[in-house]
XYZ file of C-alpha atoms in Angstrom:
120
model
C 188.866 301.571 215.875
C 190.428 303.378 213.318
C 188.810 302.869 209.923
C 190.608 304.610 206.660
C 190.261 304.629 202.842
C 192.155 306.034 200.463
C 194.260 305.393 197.348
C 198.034 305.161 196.986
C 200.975 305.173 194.794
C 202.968 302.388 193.444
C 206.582 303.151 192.521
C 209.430 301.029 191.512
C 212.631 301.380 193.300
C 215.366 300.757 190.760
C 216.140 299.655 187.557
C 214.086 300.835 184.455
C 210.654 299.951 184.739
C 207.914 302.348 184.137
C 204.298 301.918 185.889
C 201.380 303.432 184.723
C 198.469 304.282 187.058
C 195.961 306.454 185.020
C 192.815 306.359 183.485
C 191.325 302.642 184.861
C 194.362 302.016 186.599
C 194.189 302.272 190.497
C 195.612 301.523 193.734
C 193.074 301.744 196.974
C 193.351 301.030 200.774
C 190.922 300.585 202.989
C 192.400 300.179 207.112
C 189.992 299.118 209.904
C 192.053 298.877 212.919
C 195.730 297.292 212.720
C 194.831 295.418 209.327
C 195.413 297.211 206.146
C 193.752 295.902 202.676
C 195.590 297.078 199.841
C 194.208 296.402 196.034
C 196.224 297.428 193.228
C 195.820 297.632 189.283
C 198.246 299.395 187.214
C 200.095 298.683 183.612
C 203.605 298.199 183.211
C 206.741 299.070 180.458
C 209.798 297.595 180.624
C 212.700 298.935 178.433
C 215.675 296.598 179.664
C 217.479 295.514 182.661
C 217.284 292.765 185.316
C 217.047 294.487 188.229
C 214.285 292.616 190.556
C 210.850 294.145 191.200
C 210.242 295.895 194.025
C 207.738 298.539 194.230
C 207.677 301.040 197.243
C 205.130 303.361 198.766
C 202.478 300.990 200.659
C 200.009 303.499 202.941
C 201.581 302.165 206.439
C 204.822 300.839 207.941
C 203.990 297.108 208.341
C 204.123 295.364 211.706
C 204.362 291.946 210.206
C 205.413 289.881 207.413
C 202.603 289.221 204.844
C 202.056 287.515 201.508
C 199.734 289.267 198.359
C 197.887 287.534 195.708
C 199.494 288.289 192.147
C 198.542 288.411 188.706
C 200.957 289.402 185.575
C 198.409 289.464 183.115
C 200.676 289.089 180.054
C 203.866 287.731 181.432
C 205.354 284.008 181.353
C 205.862 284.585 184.885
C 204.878 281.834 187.451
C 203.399 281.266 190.856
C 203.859 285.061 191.416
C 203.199 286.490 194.424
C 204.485 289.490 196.721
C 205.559 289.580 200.145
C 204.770 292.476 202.807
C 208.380 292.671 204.995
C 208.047 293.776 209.058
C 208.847 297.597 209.041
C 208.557 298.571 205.643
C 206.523 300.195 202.751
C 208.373 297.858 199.960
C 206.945 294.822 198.163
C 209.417 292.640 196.856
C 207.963 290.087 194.127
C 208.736 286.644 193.976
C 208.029 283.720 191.518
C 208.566 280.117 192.319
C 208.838 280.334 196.028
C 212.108 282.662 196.951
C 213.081 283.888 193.215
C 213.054 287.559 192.954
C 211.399 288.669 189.916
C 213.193 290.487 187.258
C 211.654 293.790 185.597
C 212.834 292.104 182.362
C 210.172 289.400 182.339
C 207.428 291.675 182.752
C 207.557 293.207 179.307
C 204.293 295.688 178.409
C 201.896 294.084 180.838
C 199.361 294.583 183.623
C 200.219 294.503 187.247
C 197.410 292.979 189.609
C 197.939 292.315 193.483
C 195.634 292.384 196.528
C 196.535 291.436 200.441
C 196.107 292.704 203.858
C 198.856 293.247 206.399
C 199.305 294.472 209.579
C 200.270 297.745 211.322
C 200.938 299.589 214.394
């Protein structure tokens, strides 16, 4: 089996949102196989539009549709949560079921999400 750790790095694909992932912030893998665990910490800025979240840059290409555990320490945002899509390295971020997320409600604010998917 193939077993991997490693860290990784967030980054937002569009609009005007600025992550921060210094100092105690971090972003870690660990793979075992075809299941990737992926842990993430980081601090967020906003500065003003509505574009939705997405963040790119996951470790692998996914083999599978997935859903992450999400906390937006700070926000007003409910029942977040992230979804892993079949063939990608994005995570779009959803509230409320199938509502995209916009940057604009995340203000100054942590980012926290954690999940396995699958891989090739």
């Amino acid at each position: 089996h193939n077993y991997e750790t490693g860290t990784w790095t967030p980054v937002v694909v569009g609009g005007t949102l600025v992550i921060n992932t210094t100092g105690a912030y971090t972003s870690n893998y660990v793979r075992i196989g075809k299941t990737v665990w992926i842990q993430s910490f980081i601090g967020v800025s906003f500065s003003g539009d509505s574009t939705a979240l997405n963040l790119s840059g996951l470790p692998f290409t996914s083999n599978g549709y997935a859903v992450l555990s999400v906390n937006m320490a700070g926000t007003s945002v409910t029942n977040p949560h992230a979804r892993v899509q079949s063939g990608g390295t994005t995570l779009p971020f959803y509230k409320n079921g199938q509502t995209a997320i916009p940057q604009s409600e995340l203000g100054t604010s942590n980012l926290i999400f954690s999940g396995s998917y699958q891989v090739s």
